[in-house]
Amino acid sequence: MDWLTTVDHKKIGILYLLAGFIFFLVGGLEAILIRIQLMKPMNDFVAADTFNELITMHGTTMIFLAAMPMLFALMNAVIPLQIGARDVAFPFLNALGFWTFFFGGLLLNISWFAGQVPDAGWTSYVPLAGPTYNGTHGVDYYVIGLQIAGIGTLLGGINFMATIINMRAPGMSFMRMPMFTWAIFITSVLIVFAFPVLTVGLVALMFDRLFQANFFEVGGGGNTVLWEHVFWVFGHPEVYILILPAFGVISEVVATFSRKRLFGYSSMVFALVLIAFLGFMVWAHHMFTTGLGPVANALFSIGTMLIAVPTGVKIFNWLFTLWGGSIRFTTANLFAIGFIPTFVLGGVTGVMLASAPADYQYHDSYFVVAHFHYVIVGGLILGIFAGLHYWWPKMFGRMLNEGLGKLTFWTFFIGFHLTFFVQHFLGLLGMPRRVWTYLPNQGFDTLNLISSIGAFLMGIGTIVFVLNVIITWAKPRNAAADAWEDGRSLEWTIPSPPPEYNFKQTPLVRGIDAWWKEKTEGNTAMTPAEPLGPIHMPSPSILPFIMSVGLFIAGFGFMYAHHWLAAGGILVTFVCMFFRSVYDDHGFHIDPEEEVQA
């Protein structure tokens, strides 16, 4: 029951990690089935319709239900600790955000059991996803499930933006924030501006499907290209919503295990801001082939290529941080160092795709698949693995096994490049994406076999990570507060795992890398910014869970036109909101005597 009612950011981080990793395994299983189907020409391992469902659910699950929540897991576990706060700004909303994400994801995946699975691709392009050409409830699961899950993401973005602006420890100016906190702050801003656009698009598509509206129905005066604009105004910033936190993780890990301050801190901050701004401006480079015209294509090409400049700044800053450092090749650092050339390769192919004439050739080929996965898997997933191995002792009080960790890295890293590097050549040879099978002797056979073997190797790497977690779980919680001995930011100043209230006394920050600065001056603890006193904490609540269940029920009601069920679900949610509004909850206090005993 404690886990259903918790509003503690550390426990919510663990819930996000658990749920996100389960969805990651589901999405990974779907990927393995796709690769088995494409392993040889004219294969009939799965039917054509099932293949469409698999690629749709794989993309949707990995982007919205695996990558995003695992990032939110790191955000919840680390950000309040890094800025010296005792919790996030709105703990109740934090819990509500998790449960809406969870029930939205559950609703989407129930489609497998209902026998009506989304099959219009993870972008759900219309008219393919519209009622005229897609009459089953599959796309309804996509539309309503993502709307519910998106509420959670939006709440999280608002929450972390408010937390970072308002709850930093005394002395921590914006230009003294750790780089991971900076990355999450910018990511939160992007979420707040990008996710409402997706929500509007999904609501319009839902109205088309459930209530016969005509936003995208050409026969009724709608416009299909409108959906592409709406989707990519959200979709391109979404790439940066996913990758910017990974940049933050790599910055932390590289600096810690090089025993050096991050090179070019200020330029790194401005590079992140510039990437976020340009990332919002270039959505139409996904639409070069829709006939926007040469002027629009040229402007969006140039804008896209400009992103390479701040990206290059970051790459060189990481390399100069490593240069001359006393480098420790821990598992976390291996993932971070492996990230750098992998992401560079994804960036280079991004510049190639940004050229509109070239994009006409690459469009909808496996070259695009390879580029996308080099950025998302080679960038984001390697970043998440680096972050998990780095902060695991802080989250759970236990050190992951380094031997198994390095085995995870090498199997996953080699498997990744085997899988996706050859797909560049498949694309250049002309293999289109989203195809169920292909004819023999077109030059695709061997490359597809190599790609599938690489996918199996990535699966083995993931299984080794799961084994590492299980084995580690049996060990005692004996990780030191500064588990890597070279920690630089505030989270390494408190016990592992942290107590409920995080900091007995809010620390005073006297510079960048606050903990490293104190250590180099011979201090063994942070200077407190306040006297020891009672700590105010928020009360646990079951309401976020029940509110999300209400939305989940309402989703089913709308989907199957049972309006009484939809009204009941909405009523449950509104009743919970009413009780939350009228019940005056003052939380509770932890006294100094209890803090000393802890």
mmCIF file of N, CA and C in Angstrom, residues 300-407:
data_model
loop_
_atom_site.group_PDB
_atom_site.id
_atom_site.type_symbol
_atom_site.label_atom_id
_atom_site.label_comp_id
_atom_site.label_asym_id
_atom_site.label_seq_id
_atom_site.Cartn_x
_atom_site.Cartn_y
_atom_site.Cartn_z
ATOM 1 N N PHE A 300 14.301 25.115 -43.805
ATOM 2 C CA PHE A 300 14.340 24.051 -42.795
ATOM 3 C C PHE A 300 15.626 23.227 -42.901
ATOM 4 N N SER A 301 16.209 23.140 -44.107
ATOM 5 C CA SER A 301 17.502 22.454 -44.262
ATOM 6 C C SER A 301 18.586 23.199 -43.501
ATOM 7 N N ILE A 302 18.639 24.501 -43.733
ATOM 8 C CA ILE A 302 19.698 25.307 -43.104
ATOM 9 C C ILE A 302 19.544 25.289 -41.588
ATOM 10 N N GLY A 303 18.293 25.435 -41.125
ATOM 11 C CA GLY A 303 18.039 25.425 -39.689
ATOM 12 C C GLY A 303 18.481 24.112 -39.053
ATOM 13 N N THR A 304 18.212 23.011 -39.751
ATOM 14 C CA THR A 304 18.595 21.698 -39.214
ATOM 15 C C THR A 304 20.106 21.558 -39.145
ATOM 16 N N MET A 305 20.782 22.000 -40.212
ATOM 17 C CA MET A 305 22.251 21.855 -40.234
ATOM 18 C C MET A 305 22.911 22.707 -39.157
ATOM 19 N N LEU A 306 22.272 23.842 -38.791
ATOM 20 C CA LEU A 306 22.852 24.710 -37.754
ATOM 21 C C LEU A 306 22.963 23.987 -36.410
ATOM 22 N N ILE A 307 22.109 22.988 -36.186
ATOM 23 C CA ILE A 307 22.157 22.265 -34.904
ATOM 24 C C ILE A 307 23.491 21.556 -34.725
ATOM 25 N N ALA A 308 24.166 21.292 -35.841
ATOM 26 C CA ALA A 308 25.462 20.604 -35.737
ATOM 27 C C ALA A 308 26.487 21.460 -34.983
ATOM 28 N N VAL A 309 26.311 22.795 -34.997
ATOM 29 C CA VAL A 309 27.312 23.669 -34.364
ATOM 30 C C VAL A 309 27.318 23.496 -32.836
ATOM 31 N N PRO A 310 26.190 23.741 -32.142
ATOM 32 C CA PRO A 310 26.226 23.513 -30.692
ATOM 33 C C PRO A 310 26.457 22.047 -30.323
ATOM 34 N N THR A 311 26.029 21.124 -31.194
ATOM 35 C CA THR A 311 26.300 19.707 -30.914
ATOM 36 C C THR A 311 27.805 19.445 -30.921
ATOM 37 N N GLY A 312 28.488 20.048 -31.891
ATOM 38 C CA GLY A 312 29.945 19.912 -31.945
ATOM 39 C C GLY A 312 30.617 20.490 -30.709
ATOM 40 N N VAL A 313 30.081 21.600 -30.201
ATOM 41 C CA VAL A 313 30.637 22.204 -28.978
ATOM 42 C C VAL A 313 30.595 21.190 -27.836
ATOM 43 N N LYS A 314 29.469 20.512 -27.702
ATOM 44 C CA LYS A 314 29.332 19.524 -26.620
ATOM 45 C C LYS A 314 30.315 18.370 -26.786
ATOM 46 N N ILE A 315 30.410 17.872 -28.006
ATOM 47 C CA ILE A 315 31.306 16.730 -28.234
ATOM 48 C C ILE A 315 32.734 17.098 -27.850
ATOM 49 N N PHE A 316 33.190 18.268 -28.310
ATOM 50 C CA PHE A 316 34.571 18.664 -28.005
ATOM 51 C C PHE A 316 34.748 18.931 -26.512
ATOM 52 N N ASN A 317 33.729 19.462 -25.861
ATOM 53 C CA ASN A 317 33.839 19.684 -24.411
ATOM 54 C C ASN A 317 34.021 18.365 -23.658
ATOM 55 N N TRP A 318 33.288 17.341 -24.075
ATOM 56 C CA TRP A 318 33.464 16.034 -23.415
ATOM 57 C C TRP A 318 34.863 15.487 -23.685
ATOM 58 N N LEU A 319 35.337 15.624 -24.936
ATOM 59 C CA LEU A 319 36.672 15.101 -25.260
ATOM 60 C C LEU A 319 37.750 15.851 -24.484
ATOM 61 N N PHE A 320 37.590 17.175 -24.361
ATOM 62 C CA PHE A 320 38.600 17.952 -23.613
ATOM 63 C C PHE A 320 38.508 17.671 -22.114
ATOM 64 N N THR A 321 37.332 17.272 -21.638
ATOM 65 C CA THR A 321 37.224 16.853 -20.233
ATOM 66 C C THR A 321 38.011 15.567 -20.016
ATOM 67 N N LEU A 322 37.907 14.647 -20.958
ATOM 68 C CA LEU A 322 38.650 13.384 -20.846
ATOM 69 C C LEU A 322 40.150 13.598 -21.014
ATOM 70 N N TRP A 323 40.495 14.576 -21.847
ATOM 71 C CA TRP A 323 41.907 14.806 -22.205
ATOM 72 C C TRP A 323 42.726 15.131 -20.937
ATOM 73 N N GLY A 324 43.735 14.303 -20.685
ATOM 74 C CA GLY A 324 44.602 14.577 -19.532
ATOM 75 C C GLY A 324 43.985 14.224 -18.204
ATOM 76 N N GLY A 325 42.790 13.631 -18.219
ATOM 77 C CA GLY A 325 42.142 13.276 -16.967
ATOM 78 C C GLY A 325 42.680 11.963 -16.410
ATOM 79 N N SER A 326 42.426 11.731 -15.130
ATOM 80 C CA SER A 326 42.786 10.462 -14.498
ATOM 81 C C SER A 326 41.571 9.538 -14.654
ATOM 82 N N ILE A 327 41.464 8.907 -15.832
ATOM 83 C CA ILE A 327 40.212 8.262 -16.233
ATOM 84 C C ILE A 327 40.056 6.896 -15.567
ATOM 85 N N ARG A 328 38.855 6.653 -15.021
ATOM 86 C CA ARG A 328 38.498 5.324 -14.510
ATOM 87 C C ARG A 328 37.467 4.715 -15.463
ATOM 88 N N PHE A 329 37.804 3.509 -15.954
ATOM 89 C CA PHE A 329 36.896 2.879 -16.925
ATOM 90 C C PHE A 329 35.877 2.006 -16.193
ATOM 91 N N THR A 330 35.032 2.644 -15.418
ATOM 92 C CA THR A 330 33.911 1.940 -14.796
ATOM 93 C C THR A 330 32.853 1.658 -15.860
ATOM 94 N N THR A 331 31.860 0.838 -15.499
ATOM 95 C CA THR A 331 30.787 0.530 -16.464
ATOM 96 C C THR A 331 30.075 1.806 -16.904
ATOM 97 N N ALA A 332 29.776 2.668 -15.937
ATOM 98 C CA ALA A 332 29.080 3.917 -16.280
ATOM 99 C C ALA A 332 29.900 4.727 -17.275
ATOM 100 N N ASN A 333 31.221 4.782 -17.047
ATOM 101 C CA ASN A 333 32.064 5.577 -17.938
ATOM 102 C C ASN A 333 32.225 4.912 -19.300
ATOM 103 N N LEU A 334 32.222 3.579 -19.338
ATOM 104 C CA LEU A 334 32.277 2.896 -20.638
ATOM 105 C C LEU A 334 31.053 3.258 -21.479
ATOM 106 N N PHE A 335 29.886 3.244 -20.843
ATOM 107 C CA PHE A 335 28.675 3.632 -21.578
ATOM 108 C C PHE A 335 28.778 5.086 -22.040
ATOM 109 N N ALA A 336 29.338 5.963 -21.186
ATOM 110 C CA ALA A 336 29.450 7.383 -21.549
ATOM 111 C C ALA A 336 30.434 7.576 -22.701
ATOM 112 N N ILE A 337 31.584 6.908 -22.612
ATOM 113 C CA ILE A 337 32.583 7.056 -23.685
ATOM 114 C C ILE A 337 32.064 6.417 -24.976
ATOM 115 N N GLY A 338 31.362 5.279 -24.850
ATOM 116 C CA GLY A 338 30.778 4.639 -26.033
ATOM 117 C C GLY A 338 29.716 5.512 -26.675
ATOM 118 N N PHE A 339 29.048 6.310 -25.863
ATOM 119 C CA PHE A 339 27.999 7.211 -26.360
ATOM 120 C C PHE A 339 28.569 8.224 -27.361
ATOM 121 N N ILE A 340 29.792 8.732 -27.090
ATOM 122 C CA ILE A 340 30.296 9.883 -27.867
ATOM 123 C C ILE A 340 30.447 9.570 -29.361
ATOM 124 N N PRO A 341 31.233 8.543 -29.756
ATOM 125 C CA PRO A 341 31.329 8.287 -31.217
ATOM 126 C C PRO A 341 30.010 7.803 -31.814
ATOM 127 N N THR A 342 29.210 7.085 -31.010
ATOM 128 C CA THR A 342 27.931 6.583 -31.536
ATOM 129 C C THR A 342 27.007 7.741 -31.871
ATOM 130 N N PHE A 343 26.921 8.711 -30.955
ATOM 131 C CA PHE A 343 26.030 9.841 -31.206
ATOM 132 C C PHE A 343 26.567 10.717 -32.345
ATOM 133 N N VAL A 344 27.900 10.813 -32.454
ATOM 134 C CA VAL A 344 28.482 11.582 -33.572
ATOM 135 C C VAL A 344 28.033 10.984 -34.893
ATOM 136 N N LEU A 345 28.050 9.653 -34.983
ATOM 137 C CA LEU A 345 27.627 9.000 -36.224
ATOM 138 C C LEU A 345 26.151 9.292 -36.510
ATOM 139 N N GLY A 346 25.326 9.249 -35.458
ATOM 140 C CA GLY A 346 23.903 9.594 -35.634
ATOM 141 C C GLY A 346 23.740 11.033 -36.076
ATOM 142 N N GLY A 347 24.592 11.923 -35.565
ATOM 143 C CA GLY A 347 24.520 13.332 -35.957
ATOM 144 C C GLY A 347 24.939 13.556 -37.393
ATOM 145 N N VAL A 348 25.980 12.847 -37.821
ATOM 146 C CA VAL A 348 26.461 13.008 -39.196
ATOM 147 C C VAL A 348 25.384 12.578 -40.195
ATOM 148 N N THR A 349 24.735 11.445 -39.934
ATOM 149 C CA THR A 349 23.669 11.019 -40.844
ATOM 150 C C THR A 349 22.471 11.965 -40.757
ATOM 151 N N GLY A 350 22.336 12.649 -39.606
ATOM 152 C CA GLY A 350 21.288 13.657 -39.483
ATOM 153 C C GLY A 350 21.536 14.824 -40.422
ATOM 154 N N VAL A 351 22.805 15.241 -40.527
ATOM 155 C CA VAL A 351 23.150 16.327 -41.457
ATOM 156 C C VAL A 351 22.887 15.884 -42.893
ATOM 157 N N MET A 352 23.187 14.607 -43.194
ATOM 158 C CA MET A 352 22.914 14.098 -44.547
ATOM 159 C C MET A 352 21.417 14.171 -44.853
ATOM 160 N N LEU A 353 20.590 13.787 -43.873
ATOM 161 C CA LEU A 353 19.139 13.810 -44.087
ATOM 162 C C LEU A 353 18.598 15.234 -44.133
ATOM 163 N N ALA A 354 19.344 16.182 -43.552
ATOM 164 C CA ALA A 354 18.878 17.571 -43.547
ATOM 165 C C ALA A 354 18.974 18.217 -44.916
ATOM 166 N N SER A 355 19.723 17.597 -45.807
ATOM 167 C CA SER A 355 19.816 18.114 -47.173
ATOM 168 C C SER A 355 18.594 17.640 -47.953
ATOM 169 N N ALA A 356 17.727 18.600 -48.325
ATOM 170 C CA ALA A 356 16.437 18.223 -48.914
ATOM 171 C C ALA A 356 16.588 17.352 -50.167
ATOM 172 N N PRO A 357 17.487 17.687 -51.114
ATOM 173 C CA PRO A 357 17.587 16.810 -52.304
ATOM 174 C C PRO A 357 18.013 15.395 -51.940
ATOM 175 N N ALA A 358 18.964 15.276 -50.992
ATOM 176 C CA ALA A 358 19.399 13.936 -50.590
ATOM 177 C C ALA A 358 18.279 13.202 -49.861
ATOM 178 N N ASP A 359 17.504 13.950 -49.079
ATOM 179 C CA ASP A 359 16.423 13.324 -48.311
ATOM 180 C C ASP A 359 15.399 12.659 -49.229
ATOM 181 N N TYR A 360 15.223 13.227 -50.445
ATOM 182 C CA TYR A 360 14.302 12.594 -51.387
ATOM 183 C C TYR A 360 14.747 11.162 -51.696
ATOM 184 N N GLN A 361 16.068 10.912 -51.646
ATOM 185 C CA GLN A 361 16.581 9.570 -51.930
ATOM 186 C C GLN A 361 16.516 8.676 -50.696
ATOM 187 N N TYR A 362 16.819 9.272 -49.542
ATOM 188 C CA TYR A 362 16.862 8.453 -48.318
ATOM 189 C C TYR A 362 15.470 8.195 -47.750
ATOM 190 N N HIS A 363 14.507 9.027 -48.129
ATOM 191 C CA HIS A 363 13.218 9.033 -47.441
ATOM 192 C C HIS A 363 12.557 7.658 -47.420
ATOM 193 N N ASP A 364 12.062 7.278 -46.233
ATOM 194 C CA ASP A 364 11.359 6.005 -46.048
ATOM 195 C C ASP A 364 12.195 4.798 -46.453
ATOM 196 N N SER A 365 13.527 4.925 -46.333
ATOM 197 C CA SER A 365 14.393 3.762 -46.540
ATOM 198 C C SER A 365 14.991 3.365 -45.193
ATOM 199 N N TYR A 366 15.723 2.266 -45.174
ATOM 200 C CA TYR A 366 16.339 1.833 -43.927
ATOM 201 C C TYR A 366 17.451 2.773 -43.462
ATOM 202 N N PHE A 367 17.902 3.678 -44.335
ATOM 203 C CA PHE A 367 18.875 4.683 -43.908
ATOM 204 C C PHE A 367 18.276 5.545 -42.789
ATOM 205 N N VAL A 368 17.008 5.887 -42.923
ATOM 206 C CA VAL A 368 16.325 6.690 -41.899
ATOM 207 C C VAL A 368 16.193 5.886 -40.610
ATOM 208 N N VAL A 369 15.884 4.592 -40.763
ATOM 209 C CA VAL A 369 15.774 3.724 -39.575
ATOM 210 C C VAL A 369 17.104 3.693 -38.826
ATOM 211 N N ALA A 370 18.193 3.542 -39.593
ATOM 212 C CA ALA A 370 19.521 3.489 -38.969
ATOM 213 C C ALA A 370 19.838 4.802 -38.255
ATOM 214 N N HIS A 371 19.585 5.938 -38.924
ATOM 215 C CA HIS A 371 19.853 7.253 -38.308
ATOM 216 C C HIS A 371 19.068 7.423 -37.011
ATOM 217 N N PHE A 372 17.786 7.126 -37.076
ATOM 218 C CA PHE A 372 16.916 7.335 -35.919
ATOM 219 C C PHE A 372 17.383 6.497 -34.732
ATOM 220 N N HIS A 373 17.740 5.237 -35.003
ATOM 221 C CA HIS A 373 18.163 4.372 -33.901
ATOM 222 C C HIS A 373 19.554 4.740 -33.394
ATOM 223 N N TYR A 374 20.412 5.285 -34.255
ATOM 224 C CA TYR A 374 21.713 5.749 -33.758
ATOM 225 C C TYR A 374 21.533 6.902 -32.778
ATOM 226 N N VAL A 375 20.535 7.746 -33.023
ATOM 227 C CA VAL A 375 20.293 8.874 -32.117
ATOM 228 C C VAL A 375 19.576 8.393 -30.847
ATOM 229 N N ILE A 376 18.509 7.623 -31.014
ATOM 230 C CA ILE A 376 17.679 7.261 -29.853
ATOM 231 C C ILE A 376 18.295 6.125 -29.039
ATOM 232 N N VAL A 377 18.691 5.030 -29.702
ATOM 233 C CA VAL A 377 19.273 3.916 -28.943
ATOM 234 C C VAL A 377 20.738 4.218 -28.622
ATOM 235 N N GLY A 378 21.497 4.580 -29.660
ATOM 236 C CA GLY A 378 22.922 4.873 -29.441
ATOM 237 C C GLY A 378 23.148 6.084 -28.566
ATOM 238 N N GLY A 379 22.213 7.014 -28.567
ATOM 239 C CA GLY A 379 22.351 8.183 -27.708
ATOM 240 C C GLY A 379 21.623 7.994 -26.397
ATOM 241 N N LEU A 380 20.328 7.902 -26.474
ATOM 242 C CA LEU A 380 19.507 7.897 -25.260
ATOM 243 C C LEU A 380 19.714 6.652 -24.406
ATOM 244 N N ILE A 381 19.626 5.455 -25.005
ATOM 245 C CA ILE A 381 19.686 4.232 -24.192
ATOM 246 C C ILE A 381 21.080 4.045 -23.592
ATOM 247 N N LEU A 382 22.131 4.354 -24.368
ATOM 248 C CA LEU A 382 23.471 4.293 -23.776
ATOM 249 C C LEU A 382 23.575 5.301 -22.625
ATOM 250 N N GLY A 383 22.959 6.480 -22.795
ATOM 251 C CA GLY A 383 22.964 7.485 -21.730
ATOM 252 C C GLY A 383 22.214 6.998 -20.493
ATOM 253 N N ILE A 384 21.073 6.340 -20.711
ATOM 254 C CA ILE A 384 20.295 5.820 -19.571
ATOM 255 C C ILE A 384 21.081 4.736 -18.838
ATOM 256 N N PHE A 385 21.720 3.831 -19.599
ATOM 257 C CA PHE A 385 22.526 2.792 -18.947
ATOM 258 C C PHE A 385 23.670 3.429 -18.153
ATOM 259 N N ALA A 386 24.301 4.459 -18.732
ATOM 260 C CA ALA A 386 25.373 5.154 -17.998
ATOM 261 C C ALA A 386 24.826 5.745 -16.705
ATOM 262 N N GLY A 387 23.667 6.399 -16.799
ATOM 263 C CA GLY A 387 23.068 7.030 -15.618
ATOM 264 C C GLY A 387 22.650 6.019 -14.577
ATOM 265 N N LEU A 388 22.081 4.876 -15.016
ATOM 266 C CA LEU A 388 21.645 3.861 -14.054
ATOM 267 C C LEU A 388 22.838 3.272 -13.309
ATOM 268 N N HIS A 389 23.912 2.938 -14.040
ATOM 269 C CA HIS A 389 25.082 2.373 -13.361
ATOM 270 C C HIS A 389 25.739 3.418 -12.447
ATOM 271 N N TYR A 390 25.656 4.686 -12.828
ATOM 272 C CA TYR A 390 26.292 5.754 -12.042
ATOM 273 C C TYR A 390 25.514 6.040 -10.759
ATOM 274 N N TRP A 391 24.185 6.165 -10.870
ATOM 275 C CA TRP A 391 23.386 6.569 -9.705
ATOM 276 C C TRP A 391 22.739 5.388 -8.980
ATOM 277 N N TRP A 392 22.943 4.156 -9.456
ATOM 278 C CA TRP A 392 22.340 3.004 -8.795
ATOM 279 C C TRP A 392 22.662 2.956 -7.303
ATOM 280 N N PRO A 393 23.939 3.100 -6.904
ATOM 281 C CA PRO A 393 24.227 3.066 -5.452
ATOM 282 C C PRO A 393 23.501 4.164 -4.685
ATOM 283 N N LYS A 394 23.310 5.316 -5.275
ATOM 284 C CA LYS A 394 22.580 6.395 -4.581
ATOM 285 C C LYS A 394 21.093 6.053 -4.472
ATOM 286 N N MET A 395 20.529 5.438 -5.503
ATOM 287 C CA MET A 395 19.098 5.120 -5.484
ATOM 288 C C MET A 395 18.779 3.965 -4.533
ATOM 289 N N PHE A 396 19.662 2.939 -4.519
ATOM 290 C CA PHE A 396 19.316 1.701 -3.802
ATOM 291 C C PHE A 396 20.283 1.346 -2.680
ATOM 292 N N GLY A 397 21.375 2.065 -2.549
ATOM 293 C CA GLY A 397 22.339 1.756 -1.486
ATOM 294 C C GLY A 397 23.193 0.537 -1.789
ATOM 295 N N ARG A 398 23.153 0.045 -3.009
ATOM 296 C CA ARG A 398 23.929 -1.137 -3.390
ATOM 297 C C ARG A 398 24.711 -0.841 -4.664
ATOM 298 N N MET A 399 25.937 -1.390 -4.754
ATOM 299 C CA MET A 399 26.741 -1.216 -5.963
ATOM 300 C C MET A 399 26.427 -2.346 -6.940
ATOM 301 N N LEU A 400 26.139 -2.009 -8.197
ATOM 302 C CA LEU A 400 25.971 -3.051 -9.208
ATOM 303 C C LEU A 400 27.317 -3.734 -9.441
ATOM 304 N N ASN A 401 27.262 -5.016 -9.812
ATOM 305 C CA ASN A 401 28.488 -5.776 -10.081
ATOM 306 C C ASN A 401 29.179 -5.212 -11.327
ATOM 307 N N GLU A 402 30.441 -4.810 -11.178
ATOM 308 C CA GLU A 402 31.148 -4.172 -12.296
ATOM 309 C C GLU A 402 31.450 -5.168 -13.425
ATOM 310 N N GLY A 403 31.760 -6.415 -13.065
ATOM 311 C CA GLY A 403 32.046 -7.416 -14.098
ATOM 312 C C GLY A 403 30.838 -7.648 -14.989
ATOM 313 N N LEU A 404 29.692 -7.849 -14.364
ATOM 314 C CA LEU A 404 28.471 -8.046 -15.155
ATOM 315 C C LEU A 404 28.102 -6.767 -15.906
ATOM 316 N N GLY A 405 28.401 -5.628 -15.299
ATOM 317 C CA GLY A 405 28.120 -4.350 -15.951
ATOM 318 C C GLY A 405 28.918 -4.200 -17.239
ATOM 319 N N LYS A 406 30.198 -4.570 -17.162
ATOM 320 C CA LYS A 406 31.031 -4.451 -18.371
ATOM 321 C C LYS A 406 30.591 -5.466 -19.431
ATOM 322 N N LEU A 407 30.136 -6.647 -18.989
ATOM 323 C CA LEU A 407 29.604 -7.622 -19.952
ATOM 324 C C LEU A 407 28.339 -7.053 -20.621
#
